[in-house]
Structure formats: C-alpha cells, structure tokens
Short mmCIF file of C-alpha atoms in Angstrom, two decimals:
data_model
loop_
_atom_site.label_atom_id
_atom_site.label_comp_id
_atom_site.label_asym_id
_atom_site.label_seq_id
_atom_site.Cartn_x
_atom_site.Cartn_y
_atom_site.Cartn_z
CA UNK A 1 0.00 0.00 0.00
CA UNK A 2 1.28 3.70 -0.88
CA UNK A 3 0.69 5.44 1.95
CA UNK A 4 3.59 7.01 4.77
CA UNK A 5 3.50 6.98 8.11
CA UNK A 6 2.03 10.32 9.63
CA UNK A 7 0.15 11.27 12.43
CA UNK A 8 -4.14 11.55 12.42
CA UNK A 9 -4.19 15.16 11.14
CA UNK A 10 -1.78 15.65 8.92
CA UNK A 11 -3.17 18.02 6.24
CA UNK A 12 -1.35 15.86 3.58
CA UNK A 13 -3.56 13.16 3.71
CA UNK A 14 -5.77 13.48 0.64
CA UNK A 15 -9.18 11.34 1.29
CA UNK A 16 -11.63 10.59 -1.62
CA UNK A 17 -15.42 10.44 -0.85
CA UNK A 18 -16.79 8.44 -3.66
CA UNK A 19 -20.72 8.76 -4.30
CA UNK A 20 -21.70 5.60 -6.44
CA UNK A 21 -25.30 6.99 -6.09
CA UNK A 22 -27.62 9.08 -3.92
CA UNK A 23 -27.37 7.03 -0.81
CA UNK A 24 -24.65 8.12 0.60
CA UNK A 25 -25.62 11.93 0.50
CA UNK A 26 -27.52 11.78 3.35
CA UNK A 27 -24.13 10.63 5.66
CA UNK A 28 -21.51 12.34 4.16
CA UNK A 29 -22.60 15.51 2.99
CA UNK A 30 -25.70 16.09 4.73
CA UNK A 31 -23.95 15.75 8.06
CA UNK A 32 -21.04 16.93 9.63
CA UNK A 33 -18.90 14.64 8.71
CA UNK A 34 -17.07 17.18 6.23
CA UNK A 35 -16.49 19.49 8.42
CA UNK A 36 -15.05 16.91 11.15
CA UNK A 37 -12.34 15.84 8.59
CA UNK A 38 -11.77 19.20 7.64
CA UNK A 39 -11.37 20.46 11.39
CA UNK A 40 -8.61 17.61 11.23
CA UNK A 41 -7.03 18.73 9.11
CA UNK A 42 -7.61 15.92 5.87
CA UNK A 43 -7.69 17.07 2.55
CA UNK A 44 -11.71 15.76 1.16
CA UNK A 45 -12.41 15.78 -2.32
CA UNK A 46 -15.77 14.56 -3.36
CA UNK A 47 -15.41 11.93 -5.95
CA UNK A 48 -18.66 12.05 -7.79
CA UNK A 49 -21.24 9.45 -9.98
CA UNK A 50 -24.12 11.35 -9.27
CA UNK A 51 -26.06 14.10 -11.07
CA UNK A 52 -25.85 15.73 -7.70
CA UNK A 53 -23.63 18.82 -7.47
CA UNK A 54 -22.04 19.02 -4.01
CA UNK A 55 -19.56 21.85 -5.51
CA UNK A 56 -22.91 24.32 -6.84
CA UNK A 57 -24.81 22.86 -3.63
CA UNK A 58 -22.63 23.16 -1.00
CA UNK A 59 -19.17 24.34 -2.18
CA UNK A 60 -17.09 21.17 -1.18
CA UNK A 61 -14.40 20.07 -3.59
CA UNK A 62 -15.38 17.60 -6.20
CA UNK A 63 -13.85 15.14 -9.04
CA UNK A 64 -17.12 14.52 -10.83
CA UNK A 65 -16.79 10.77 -12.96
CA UNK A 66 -18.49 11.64 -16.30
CA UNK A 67 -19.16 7.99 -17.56
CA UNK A 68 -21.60 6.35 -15.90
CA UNK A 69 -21.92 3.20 -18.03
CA UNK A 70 -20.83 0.08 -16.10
CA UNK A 71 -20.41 -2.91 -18.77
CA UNK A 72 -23.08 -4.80 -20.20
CA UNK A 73 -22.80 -7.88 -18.38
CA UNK A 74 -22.07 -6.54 -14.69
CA UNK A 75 -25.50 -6.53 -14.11
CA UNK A 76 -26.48 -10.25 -14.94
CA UNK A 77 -23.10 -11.29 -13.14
CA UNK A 78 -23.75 -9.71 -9.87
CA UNK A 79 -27.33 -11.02 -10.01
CA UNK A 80 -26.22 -14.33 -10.18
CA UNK A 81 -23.08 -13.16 -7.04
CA UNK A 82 -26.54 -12.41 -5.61
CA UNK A 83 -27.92 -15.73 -5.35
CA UNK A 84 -25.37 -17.53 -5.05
CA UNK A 85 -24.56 -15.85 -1.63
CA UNK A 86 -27.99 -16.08 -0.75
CA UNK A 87 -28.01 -19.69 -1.87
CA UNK A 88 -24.43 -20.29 0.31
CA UNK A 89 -26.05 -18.56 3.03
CA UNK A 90 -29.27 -20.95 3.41
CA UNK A 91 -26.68 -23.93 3.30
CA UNK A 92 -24.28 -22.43 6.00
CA UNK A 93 -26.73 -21.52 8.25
CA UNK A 94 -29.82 -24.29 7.36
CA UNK A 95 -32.07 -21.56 7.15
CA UNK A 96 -34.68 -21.54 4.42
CA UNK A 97 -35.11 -17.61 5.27
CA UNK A 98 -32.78 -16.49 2.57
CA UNK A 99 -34.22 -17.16 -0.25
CA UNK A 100 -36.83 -14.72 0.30
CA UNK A 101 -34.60 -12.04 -0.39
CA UNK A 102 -34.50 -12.34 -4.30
CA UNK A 103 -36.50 -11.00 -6.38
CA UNK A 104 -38.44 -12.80 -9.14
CA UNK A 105 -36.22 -13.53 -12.55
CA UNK A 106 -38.04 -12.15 -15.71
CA UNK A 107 -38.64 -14.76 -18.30
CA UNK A 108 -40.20 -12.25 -20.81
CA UNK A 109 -37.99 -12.01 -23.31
CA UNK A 110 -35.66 -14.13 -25.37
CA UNK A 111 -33.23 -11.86 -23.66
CA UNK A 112 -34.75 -12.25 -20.61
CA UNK A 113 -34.28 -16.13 -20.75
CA UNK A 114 -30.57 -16.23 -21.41
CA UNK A 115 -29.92 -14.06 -18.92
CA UNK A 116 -32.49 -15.69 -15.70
CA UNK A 117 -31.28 -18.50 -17.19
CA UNK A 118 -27.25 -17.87 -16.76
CA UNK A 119 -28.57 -16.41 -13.06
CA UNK A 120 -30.45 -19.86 -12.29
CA UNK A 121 -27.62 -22.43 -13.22
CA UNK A 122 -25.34 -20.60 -10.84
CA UNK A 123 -28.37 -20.46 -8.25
CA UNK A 124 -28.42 -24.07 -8.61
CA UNK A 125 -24.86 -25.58 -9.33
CA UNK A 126 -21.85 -22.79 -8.50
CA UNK A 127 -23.30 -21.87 -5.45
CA UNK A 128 -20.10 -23.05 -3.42
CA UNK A 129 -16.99 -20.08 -1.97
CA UNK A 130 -15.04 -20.90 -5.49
CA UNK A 131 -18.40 -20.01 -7.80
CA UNK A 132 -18.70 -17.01 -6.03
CA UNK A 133 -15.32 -15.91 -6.21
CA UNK A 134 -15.74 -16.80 -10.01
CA UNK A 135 -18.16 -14.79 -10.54
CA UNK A 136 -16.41 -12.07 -8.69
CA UNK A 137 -13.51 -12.33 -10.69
CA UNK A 138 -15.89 -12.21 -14.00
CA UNK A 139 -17.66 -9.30 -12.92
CA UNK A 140 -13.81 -7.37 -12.14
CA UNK A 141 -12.29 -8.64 -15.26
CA UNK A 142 -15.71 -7.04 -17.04
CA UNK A 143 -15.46 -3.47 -15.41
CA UNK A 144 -11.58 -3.25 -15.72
CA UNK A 145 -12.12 -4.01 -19.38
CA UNK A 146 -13.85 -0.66 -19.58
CA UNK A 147 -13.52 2.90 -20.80
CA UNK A 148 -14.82 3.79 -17.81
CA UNK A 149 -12.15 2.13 -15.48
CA UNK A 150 -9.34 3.58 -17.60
CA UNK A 151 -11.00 7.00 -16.98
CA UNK A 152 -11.62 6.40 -13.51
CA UNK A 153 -7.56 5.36 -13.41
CA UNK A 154 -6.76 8.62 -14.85
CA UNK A 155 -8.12 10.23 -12.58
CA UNK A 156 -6.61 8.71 -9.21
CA UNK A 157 -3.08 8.86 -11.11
CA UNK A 158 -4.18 12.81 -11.31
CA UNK A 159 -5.13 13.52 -8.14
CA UNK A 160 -3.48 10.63 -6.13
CA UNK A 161 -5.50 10.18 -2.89
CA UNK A 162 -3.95 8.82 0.50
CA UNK A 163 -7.68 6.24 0.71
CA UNK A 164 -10.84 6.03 -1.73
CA UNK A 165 -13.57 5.74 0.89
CA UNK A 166 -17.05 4.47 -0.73
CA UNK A 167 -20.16 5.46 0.94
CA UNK A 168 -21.88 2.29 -0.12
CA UNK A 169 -21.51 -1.07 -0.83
CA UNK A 170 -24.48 -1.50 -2.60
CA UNK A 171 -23.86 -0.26 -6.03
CA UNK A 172 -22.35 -1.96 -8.67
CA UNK A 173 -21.34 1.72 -9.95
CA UNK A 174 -18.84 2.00 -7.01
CA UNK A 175 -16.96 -1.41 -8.49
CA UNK A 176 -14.91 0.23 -11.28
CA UNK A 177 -13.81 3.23 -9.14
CA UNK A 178 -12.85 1.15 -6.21
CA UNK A 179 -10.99 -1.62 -8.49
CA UNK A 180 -8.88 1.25 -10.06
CA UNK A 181 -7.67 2.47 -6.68
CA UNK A 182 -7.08 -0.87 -6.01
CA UNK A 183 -5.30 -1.78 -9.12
CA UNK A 184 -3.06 1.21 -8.22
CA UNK A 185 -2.34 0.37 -4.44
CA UNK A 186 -4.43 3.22 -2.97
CA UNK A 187 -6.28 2.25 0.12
CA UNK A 188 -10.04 1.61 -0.26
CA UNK A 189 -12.63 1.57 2.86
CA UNK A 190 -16.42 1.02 2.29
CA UNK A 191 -19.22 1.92 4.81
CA UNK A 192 -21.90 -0.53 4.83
CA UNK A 193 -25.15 1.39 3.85
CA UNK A 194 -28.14 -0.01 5.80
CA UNK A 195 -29.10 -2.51 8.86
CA UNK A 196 -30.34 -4.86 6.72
CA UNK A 197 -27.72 -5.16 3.73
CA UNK A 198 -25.46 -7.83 5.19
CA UNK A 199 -27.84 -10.98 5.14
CA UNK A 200 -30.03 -10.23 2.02
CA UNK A 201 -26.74 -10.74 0.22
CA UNK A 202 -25.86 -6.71 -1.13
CA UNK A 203 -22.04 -6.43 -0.87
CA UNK A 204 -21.11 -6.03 -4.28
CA UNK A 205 -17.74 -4.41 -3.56
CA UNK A 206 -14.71 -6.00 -1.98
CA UNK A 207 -12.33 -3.09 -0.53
CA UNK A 208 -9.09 -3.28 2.12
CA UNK A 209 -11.41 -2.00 5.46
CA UNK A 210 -15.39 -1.88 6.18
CA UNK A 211 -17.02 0.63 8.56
CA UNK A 212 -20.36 -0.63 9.84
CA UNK A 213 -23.00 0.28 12.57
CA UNK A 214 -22.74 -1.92 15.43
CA UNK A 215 -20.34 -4.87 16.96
CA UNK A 216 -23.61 -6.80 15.68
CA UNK A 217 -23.05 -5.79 12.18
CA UNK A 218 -19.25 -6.41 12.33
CA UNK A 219 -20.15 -10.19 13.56
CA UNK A 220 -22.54 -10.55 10.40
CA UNK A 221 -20.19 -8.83 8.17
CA UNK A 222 -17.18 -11.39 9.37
CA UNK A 223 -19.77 -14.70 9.04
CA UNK A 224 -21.45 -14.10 5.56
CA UNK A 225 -18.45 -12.87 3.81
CA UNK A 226 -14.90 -14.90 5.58
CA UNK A 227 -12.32 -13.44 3.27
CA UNK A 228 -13.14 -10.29 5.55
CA UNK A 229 -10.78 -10.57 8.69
CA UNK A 230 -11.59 -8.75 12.24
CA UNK A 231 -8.96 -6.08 11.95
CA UNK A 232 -10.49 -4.58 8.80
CA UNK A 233 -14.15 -3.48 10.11
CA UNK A 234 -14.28 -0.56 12.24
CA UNK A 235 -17.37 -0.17 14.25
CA UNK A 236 -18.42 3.37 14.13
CA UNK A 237 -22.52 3.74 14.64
CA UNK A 238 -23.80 5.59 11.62
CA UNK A 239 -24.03 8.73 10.70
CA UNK A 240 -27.92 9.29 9.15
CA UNK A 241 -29.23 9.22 12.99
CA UNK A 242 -26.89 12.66 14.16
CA UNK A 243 -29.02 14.99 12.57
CA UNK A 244 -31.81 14.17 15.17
CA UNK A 245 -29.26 15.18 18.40
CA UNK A 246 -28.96 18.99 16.94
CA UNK A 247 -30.75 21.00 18.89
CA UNK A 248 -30.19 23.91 15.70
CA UNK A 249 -32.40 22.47 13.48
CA UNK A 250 -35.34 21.69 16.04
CA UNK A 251 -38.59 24.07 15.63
CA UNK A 252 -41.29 24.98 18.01
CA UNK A 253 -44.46 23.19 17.25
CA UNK A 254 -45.90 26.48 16.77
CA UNK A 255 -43.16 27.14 13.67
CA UNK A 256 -43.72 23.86 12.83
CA UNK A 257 -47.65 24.33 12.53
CA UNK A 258 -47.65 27.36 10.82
CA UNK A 259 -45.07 25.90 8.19
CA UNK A 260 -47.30 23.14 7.42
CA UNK A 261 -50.85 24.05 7.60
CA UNK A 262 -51.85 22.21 11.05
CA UNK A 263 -53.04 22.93 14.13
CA UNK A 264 -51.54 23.06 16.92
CA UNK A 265 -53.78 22.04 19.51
CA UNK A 266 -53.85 18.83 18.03
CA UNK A 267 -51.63 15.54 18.56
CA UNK A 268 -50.43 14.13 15.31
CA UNK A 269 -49.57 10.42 14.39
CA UNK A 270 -47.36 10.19 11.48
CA UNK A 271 -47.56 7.43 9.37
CA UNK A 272 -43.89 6.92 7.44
CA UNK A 273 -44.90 5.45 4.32
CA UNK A 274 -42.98 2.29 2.55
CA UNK A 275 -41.93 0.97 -1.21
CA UNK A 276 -43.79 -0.60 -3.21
CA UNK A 277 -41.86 -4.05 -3.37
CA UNK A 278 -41.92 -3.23 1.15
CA UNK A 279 -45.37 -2.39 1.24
CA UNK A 280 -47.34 -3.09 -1.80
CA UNK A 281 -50.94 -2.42 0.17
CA UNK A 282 -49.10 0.69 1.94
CA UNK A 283 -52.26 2.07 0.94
CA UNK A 284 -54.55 0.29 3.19
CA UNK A 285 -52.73 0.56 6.14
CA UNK A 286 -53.08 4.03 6.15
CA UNK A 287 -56.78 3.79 4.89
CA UNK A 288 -56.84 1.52 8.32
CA UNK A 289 -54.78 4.20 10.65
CA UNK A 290 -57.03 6.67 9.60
CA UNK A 291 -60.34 4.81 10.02
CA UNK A 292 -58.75 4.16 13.71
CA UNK A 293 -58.25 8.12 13.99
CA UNK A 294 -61.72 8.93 13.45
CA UNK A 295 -62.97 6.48 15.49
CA UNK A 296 -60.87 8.23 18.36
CA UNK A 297 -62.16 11.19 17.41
CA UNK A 298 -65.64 10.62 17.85
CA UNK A 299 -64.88 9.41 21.06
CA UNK A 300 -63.29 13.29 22.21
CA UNK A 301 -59.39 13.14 20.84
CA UNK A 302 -58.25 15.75 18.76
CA UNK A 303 -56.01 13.50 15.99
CA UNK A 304 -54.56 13.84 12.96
CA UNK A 305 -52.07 12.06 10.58
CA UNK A 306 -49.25 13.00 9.50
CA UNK A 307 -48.38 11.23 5.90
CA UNK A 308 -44.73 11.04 5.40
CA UNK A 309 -44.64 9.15 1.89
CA UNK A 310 -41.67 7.68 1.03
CA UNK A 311 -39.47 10.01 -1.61
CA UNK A 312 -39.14 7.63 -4.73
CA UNK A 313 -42.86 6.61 -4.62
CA UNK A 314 -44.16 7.60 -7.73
CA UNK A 315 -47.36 6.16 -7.97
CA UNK A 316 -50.78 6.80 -7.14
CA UNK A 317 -51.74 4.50 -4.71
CA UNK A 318 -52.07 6.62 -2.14
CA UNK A 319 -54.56 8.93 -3.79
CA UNK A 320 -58.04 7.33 -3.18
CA UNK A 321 -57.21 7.17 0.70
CA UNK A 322 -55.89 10.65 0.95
CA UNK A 323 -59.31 12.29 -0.86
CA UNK A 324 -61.28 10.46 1.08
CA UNK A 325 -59.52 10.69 4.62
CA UNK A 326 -58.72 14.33 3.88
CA UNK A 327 -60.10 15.44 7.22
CA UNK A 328 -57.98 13.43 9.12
CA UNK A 329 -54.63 13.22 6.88
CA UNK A 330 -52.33 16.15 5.76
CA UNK A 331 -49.36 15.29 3.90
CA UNK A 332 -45.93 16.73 4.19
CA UNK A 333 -43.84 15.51 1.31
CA UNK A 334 -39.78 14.49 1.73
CA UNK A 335 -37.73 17.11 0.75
CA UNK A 336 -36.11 15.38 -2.33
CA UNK A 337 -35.35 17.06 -5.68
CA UNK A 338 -35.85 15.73 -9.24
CA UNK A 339 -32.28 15.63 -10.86
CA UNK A 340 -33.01 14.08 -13.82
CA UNK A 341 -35.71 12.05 -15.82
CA UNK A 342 -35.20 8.41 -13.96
CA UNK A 343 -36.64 7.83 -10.55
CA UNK A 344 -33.07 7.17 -9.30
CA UNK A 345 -32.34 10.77 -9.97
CA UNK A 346 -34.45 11.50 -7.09
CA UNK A 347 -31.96 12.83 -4.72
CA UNK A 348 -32.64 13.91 -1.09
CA UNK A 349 -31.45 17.40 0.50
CA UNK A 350 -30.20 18.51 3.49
CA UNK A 351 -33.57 20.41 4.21
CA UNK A 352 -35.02 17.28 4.62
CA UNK A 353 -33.36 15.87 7.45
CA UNK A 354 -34.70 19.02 9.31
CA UNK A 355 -37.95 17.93 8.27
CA UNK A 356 -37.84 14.69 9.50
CA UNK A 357 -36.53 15.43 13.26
CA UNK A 358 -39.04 18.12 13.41
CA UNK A 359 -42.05 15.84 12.27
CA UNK A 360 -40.47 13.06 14.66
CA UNK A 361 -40.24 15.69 17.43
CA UNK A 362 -43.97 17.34 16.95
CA UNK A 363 -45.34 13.22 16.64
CA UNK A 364 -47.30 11.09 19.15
CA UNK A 365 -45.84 8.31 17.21
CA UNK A 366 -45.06 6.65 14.22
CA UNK A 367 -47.28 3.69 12.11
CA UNK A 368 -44.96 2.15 9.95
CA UNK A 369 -44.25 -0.99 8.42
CA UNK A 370 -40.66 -2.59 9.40
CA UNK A 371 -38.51 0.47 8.68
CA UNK A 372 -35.92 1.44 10.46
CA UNK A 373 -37.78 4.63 11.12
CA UNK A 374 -38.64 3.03 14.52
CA UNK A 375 -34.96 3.95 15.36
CA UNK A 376 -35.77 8.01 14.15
CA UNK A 377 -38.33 8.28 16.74
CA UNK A 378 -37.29 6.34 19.90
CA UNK A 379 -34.23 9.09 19.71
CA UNK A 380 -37.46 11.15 20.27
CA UNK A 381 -39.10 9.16 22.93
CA UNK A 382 -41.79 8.64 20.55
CA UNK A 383 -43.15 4.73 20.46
CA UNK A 384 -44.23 2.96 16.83
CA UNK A 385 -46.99 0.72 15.74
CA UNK A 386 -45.72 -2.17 13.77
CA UNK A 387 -49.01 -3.68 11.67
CA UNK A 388 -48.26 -7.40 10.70
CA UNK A 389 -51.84 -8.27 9.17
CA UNK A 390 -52.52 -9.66 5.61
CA UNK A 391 -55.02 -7.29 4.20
CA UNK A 392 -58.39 -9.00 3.31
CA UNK A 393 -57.42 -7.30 -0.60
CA UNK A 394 -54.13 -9.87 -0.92
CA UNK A 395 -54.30 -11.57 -3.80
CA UNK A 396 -52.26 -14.34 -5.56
CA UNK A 397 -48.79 -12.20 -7.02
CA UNK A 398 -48.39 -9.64 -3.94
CA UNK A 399 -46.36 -9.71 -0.72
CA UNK A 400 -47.41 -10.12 2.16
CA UNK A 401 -45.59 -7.54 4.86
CA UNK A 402 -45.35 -10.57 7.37
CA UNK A 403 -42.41 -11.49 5.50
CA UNK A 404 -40.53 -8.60 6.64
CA UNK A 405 -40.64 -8.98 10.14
CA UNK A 406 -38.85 -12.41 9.83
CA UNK A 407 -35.66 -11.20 8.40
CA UNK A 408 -32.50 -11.95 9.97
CA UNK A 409 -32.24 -8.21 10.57
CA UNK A 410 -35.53 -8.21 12.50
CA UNK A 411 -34.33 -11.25 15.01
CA UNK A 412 -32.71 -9.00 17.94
CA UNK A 413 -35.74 -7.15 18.15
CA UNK A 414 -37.54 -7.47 21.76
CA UNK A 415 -41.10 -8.67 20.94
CA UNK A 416 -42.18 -5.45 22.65
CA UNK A 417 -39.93 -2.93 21.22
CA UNK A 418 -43.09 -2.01 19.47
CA UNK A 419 -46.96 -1.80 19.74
CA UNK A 420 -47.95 -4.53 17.40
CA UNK A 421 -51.18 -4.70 15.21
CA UNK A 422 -51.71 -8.35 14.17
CA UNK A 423 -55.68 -7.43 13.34
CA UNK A 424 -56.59 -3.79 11.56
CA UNK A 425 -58.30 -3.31 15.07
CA UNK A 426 -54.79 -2.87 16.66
CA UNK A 427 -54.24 0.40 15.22
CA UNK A 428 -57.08 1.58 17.46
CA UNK A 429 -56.49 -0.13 20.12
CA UNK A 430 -52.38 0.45 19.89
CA UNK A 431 -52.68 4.13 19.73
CA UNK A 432 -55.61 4.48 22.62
CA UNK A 433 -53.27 2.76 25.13
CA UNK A 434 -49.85 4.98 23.54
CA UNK A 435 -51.69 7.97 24.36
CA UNK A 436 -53.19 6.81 27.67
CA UNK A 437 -49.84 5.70 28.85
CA UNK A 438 -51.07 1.75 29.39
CA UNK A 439 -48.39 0.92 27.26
CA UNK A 440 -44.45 1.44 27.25
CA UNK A 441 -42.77 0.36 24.35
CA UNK A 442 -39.88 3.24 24.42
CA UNK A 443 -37.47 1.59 26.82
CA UNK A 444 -37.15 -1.44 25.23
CA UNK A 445 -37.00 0.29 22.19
CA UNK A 446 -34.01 2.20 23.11
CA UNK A 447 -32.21 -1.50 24.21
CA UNK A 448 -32.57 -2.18 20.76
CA UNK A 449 -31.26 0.78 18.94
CA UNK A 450 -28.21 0.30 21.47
CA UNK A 451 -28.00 -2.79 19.49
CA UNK A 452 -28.57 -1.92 16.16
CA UNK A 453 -26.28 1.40 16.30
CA UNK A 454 -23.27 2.20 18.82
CA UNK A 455 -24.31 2.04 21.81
CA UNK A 456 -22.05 4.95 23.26
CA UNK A 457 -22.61 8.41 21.99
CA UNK A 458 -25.05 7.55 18.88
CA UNK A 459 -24.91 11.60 17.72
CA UNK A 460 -20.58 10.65 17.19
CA UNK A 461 -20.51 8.47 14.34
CA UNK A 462 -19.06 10.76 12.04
CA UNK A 463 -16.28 11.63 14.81
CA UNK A 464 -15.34 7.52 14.70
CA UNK A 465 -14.83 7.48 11.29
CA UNK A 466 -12.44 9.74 11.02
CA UNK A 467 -11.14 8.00 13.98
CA UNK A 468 -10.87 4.81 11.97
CA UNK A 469 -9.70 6.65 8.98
CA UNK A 470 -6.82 8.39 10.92
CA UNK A 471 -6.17 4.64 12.08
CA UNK A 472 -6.05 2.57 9.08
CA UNK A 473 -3.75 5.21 7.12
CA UNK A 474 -1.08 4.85 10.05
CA UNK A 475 -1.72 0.76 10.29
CA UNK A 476 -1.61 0.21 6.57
#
C-alpha cells in the first residue's frame, strides 16, 4: 500500500469520498462529517457518480466521474453473485429464510431467458466459496475491461489520494472506481449502507477495510463474507441518525404548525410510508390508521395524521385514501429534488433531514411498516406501531408484509420494542393505550437501537470514522 507513516491530522492526507449513487448523500454531505475531517485537518475531495452537485450545492471540492456506463454484463453477473450468496447462506446456516430475499427472474424475453437462465444455473450448481469468487472475478475482469475504469484510473493517477472511501456497498457503480484504486495500491474503505444489507446478500464491492454500525453488524459482516478478517471493520454507529441530536435544526411546534398548515392544539400520528416491493398495500394501512383516527375522534381526541410518503414513490396508490380521509390526513412531502428524468435521480437534500426530526419531534408516534424509522423516533421518545396483518385485498402475485418482520435483521428485536397490530383493530387499540400511557414500548425500544447502532454516543458516528480513517492510514 502507498501510503507514509504520519500522524491523524496531517493536512497531507488526501481522502476521496466516492458517491456511487444518492445514498450516501444523506451521511456524508448532509452531516457533519465534512467538516469533522476538515477540522482535522484531511484534505476531502468529493469523488462524484451522481447528477448531484455538491460543488454548486454546498461548495465542497469535487472530481465529478463523467461515464456512468458500467459494462453490459455486470449486471447479470452480480445477479447471479446475488444468489449464489444467498443460496451459500441458506446452506451455511440451514435456514430456508434467505431465499426470500430475491426478487423474481423475468422470463419475458428471449433476452430475458438467457440471462435468468445464466442467473439460475449458478443459483443451482456454483453456489459453493469458489463459484462465487468466479463470478467475482468475472464481474472485475468485465469493469476493468472498460472505458470507464481507464477513466476512472486517470483520474486517481491525477489527483493521487492517500484512501478512496465508498459510501456504499451497494452499487455496482462504485466497483470500477474502487478496483482502479485498487489496481493502483491506494487504500479503499467502504461503509456498509443499511441494517439490513449484510444478510439479504448486497455487498457487491470488496475493498481493504469496512465501517459498519454496530459490533452486531461487524459479527454478520465477518460470518457471511470470511475473506473479511476482524482487523479490517471498524465499528463506528452511523451517521444518518446525528441529525436528530442537533438542537439547531429543532422548531417549536408552533413554527412547525404554521409551516405546514396544522393545528396546533392537536396531537399528530405520522404514518412513514414504505416501497412498493416493502409495502405493496401501503395504501390500506393508512386507509386503516385513519379509520382508527376517526374512530378516536368521535370518542373526544383531537387526531390527525401525518403522511410522510416515502421520496421515490411515484405512484398513485395513495390517492383514493388521501381524498377520502382528507379530514384526518395532511401530507408533508420528503424534501427530495428531481435531478433528472429516472426515478433514481431523485436525490434527497439537506432540508429534509430538518424535516424529518421536526415531524419526529412534533409526533405522538409513528405507524410504519418494518422500517428502520422506529430507530428516528425512539431518539425522540416517541413509540411505533408495527401492523403485521394480511389485508383482506391480498391476492395471488403480492407480498405479504409478514415477511418482513422475519428477516434476519428483524431477530434482535424485543417482541415489545413495538406496539404490534396483528388485526386492523390494533391500530385503534395500539394508539388508545400509547396515548393513555397503558403501554411502554420506548425503553425497550431504546435497548434495541443500542444494538442496532453504537451504543455509546449515537450523535458521534461521524467523529469515529475519522477516527478509523486516521487509524487505518497509520496501520496500513
């Protein structure tokens, strides 16, 4: 590895952000994670795939990587990586729970078929350590074989960074980038993008260190993927959960009111809304949370809903519900912006994160189905209502949400870190007893998010990072 011995701050050290997509925004440019490394005196440069412009936006440094075309068969190769993890991980662990994390192969097509089909054989027969690292090397060999990676080379033998740090692992657009660095000896860390990425099989990146959220995250990261070795994860808490600890962005509930059309005098329940492959009846729930909120109404509460809809929910689902429930429902749309035709484009912005602790803070509670948005309002004190009832409208062809409460991910959670609705008349009942105090699901809810995130200082992720960062350049 290229990189001399120095102290933690010295200003030499050159560090390269890299944005495969969107996702990452939200921890390392929405919070103050930038200006932590810069008050240590790192040199950041943003090194960016998305149509996001963090150097118009916010001023910070950027590299921006003009190709965005990964090669043809990448796609179809880390499908099949896909599976065959998944399909390693049902064998390793005799646990028929993992193959519920793919999604259905198309067969429409003549295309279609050759490719499901090249997917499928490795399902079924190269679903061993050497098929997956065959496939790994397939998909590398593909992306270095690129105009893109020879670009992407360029530009590290340009600029020549001290580490390439990618802010997911998710994205097959972060392969070529963190090959070339690779390929050239330059450090590469990745931070592991969400609670639930590690068992449904989503690594598609290989780099020299990992940063993850909890010493329960490390453990997974170390058993579903054993070329990883202990002294290459750093365990850091994540960042997306700071924003909620700043007392500067907090509004009174009268500001917070006035800004949104509501009253008040009133007590809100917000109910977070979920994707469509989540959540396909979303819908209904909400129909059902705000059949339970008039019902409480007639009975002398003054309650109202807060919609939250998830920001790349494009469709109409909602719409029915919302006309016909519009004296009990207001919505108050994420604060994401439209950067380009394809939903993916969709990016969030800073001003949203203010929205979301203020809506958290001005709550009752939350109604949500298996998000980690639980986490966003227990920092609050606020409880959550979990429903985990098939709606009588399932048909053949749509998911039921029960499945999502028996992912691995979902198996350290205390039966009653949440109010549970198992029958539509839950809600009622769930959010009666929240408000009357019979019910306390807060504490144990905190035990959990101890779990799930660092337990120590939760609002100083950003701070361990750049611990680990400082670490790993003097180690390497």
């Amino acid at each position: 590895m290229r990189v001399e011995q120095s102290n933690f701050n010295n200003p030499k050290k050159k560090i390269f952000i890299l944005f495969p997509d969107g996702v990452g925004l939200r921890n390392f440019a929405f919070t103050r994670f930038k200006e932590i490394g810069d008050e240590r005196g790192y040199d950041i440069t943003y090194w960016n795939n998305t149509v996001f412009d963090l150097e118009k936006e916010f001023g910070f440094h950027q590299v921006q990587i003009e190709s965005t075309r990964i090669h043809v068969k990448t796609p179809v190769l880390n499908q099949a990586r896909k599976r065959v993890e998944l399909a390693l991980s049902r064998k390793r662990n005799n646990d028929n729970i993992y193959p519920t994390y793919r999604f259905p192969l198309p067969w429409n097509s003549l295309k279609n078929i050759v490719k499901s089909s090249f997917v499928k054989f490795h399902e079924q027969f190269r679903a061993t350590p050497s098929g997956w690292q065959k496939l790994m090397d397939q998909i590398y060999a593909a992306e270095r074989s690129t105009d893109r990676y020879a670009q992407l080379k360029q530009q590290l033998k340009e600029h020549q960074p001290d580490l390439v740090f990618c802010t997911t692992q998710r994205a097959t657009q972060g392969i070529a980038p963190v090959l070339a660095a690779r390929d050239l000896g330059i450090p590469t860390a990745c931070w592991i993008y969400s609670w639930d990425n590690l068992p449904k099989g989503m690594s598609t990146i290989e780099t020299d260190y990992y940063f993850v959220w909890s010493a329960l995250m490390k453990e997974q990261l170390l058993h579903y993927y054993p070329k990883v070795k202990e002294h290459q994860v750093f365990v850091t808490g994540t960042p997306q959960f700071e924003p909620h600890y700043d007392e500067g962005i907090t509004l009174s509930r009268k500001r917070y009111c006035e800004q949104h059309g509501l009253d008040e005098h009133k007590k809100y329940i917000c109910f977070s809304g979920d994707d469509t492959t989540t959540s396909p009846l979303d819908h209904l729930y909400l129909r059902d949370t705000a059949e339970a909120v008039r019902q409480l109404n007639d009975q002398g509460y003054q309650l109202h809903i807060i919609f939250r809809p998830v920001p790349v929910d494009h469709s109409n689902r909602y719409q029915e519900v919302l006309e016909t429930y519009n004296d009990v429902i207001t919505t108050i749309k994420p604060l994401w912006k439209p950067m380009g035709q394809q939903w993916n484009q969709v990016m969030p912005t800073k001003e949203d994160f203010a929205l979301l602790v203020n809506t958290c803070r001005h709550s009752e509670l939350v109604v949500n189905i298996c998000s980690s948005m639980v986490f966003d309002f227990v920092i609050h004190d606020k409880p959550t209502i979990y429903p985990n009832y098939e709606q009588p409208e399932l048909t053949k062809g749509i998911r039921d949400i029960g499945q999502n409460y028996r992912y691995v991910h979902f198996r350290t959670m205390p039966d009653d870190a949440v109010v549970w609705a198992y029958q539509k008349e839950d809600i009622y009942t769930g959010i009666e007893q929240l408000l009357q105090g019979k019910v306390h699901p807060v504490t144990t809810c905190k035990q959990w998010y101890g779990v799930i995130n660092h337990p120590i200082d939760p609002d100083k992720a950003s701070e361990r990072i750049w611990d680990g960062i400082g670490k790993l350049l003097v180690d390497d």
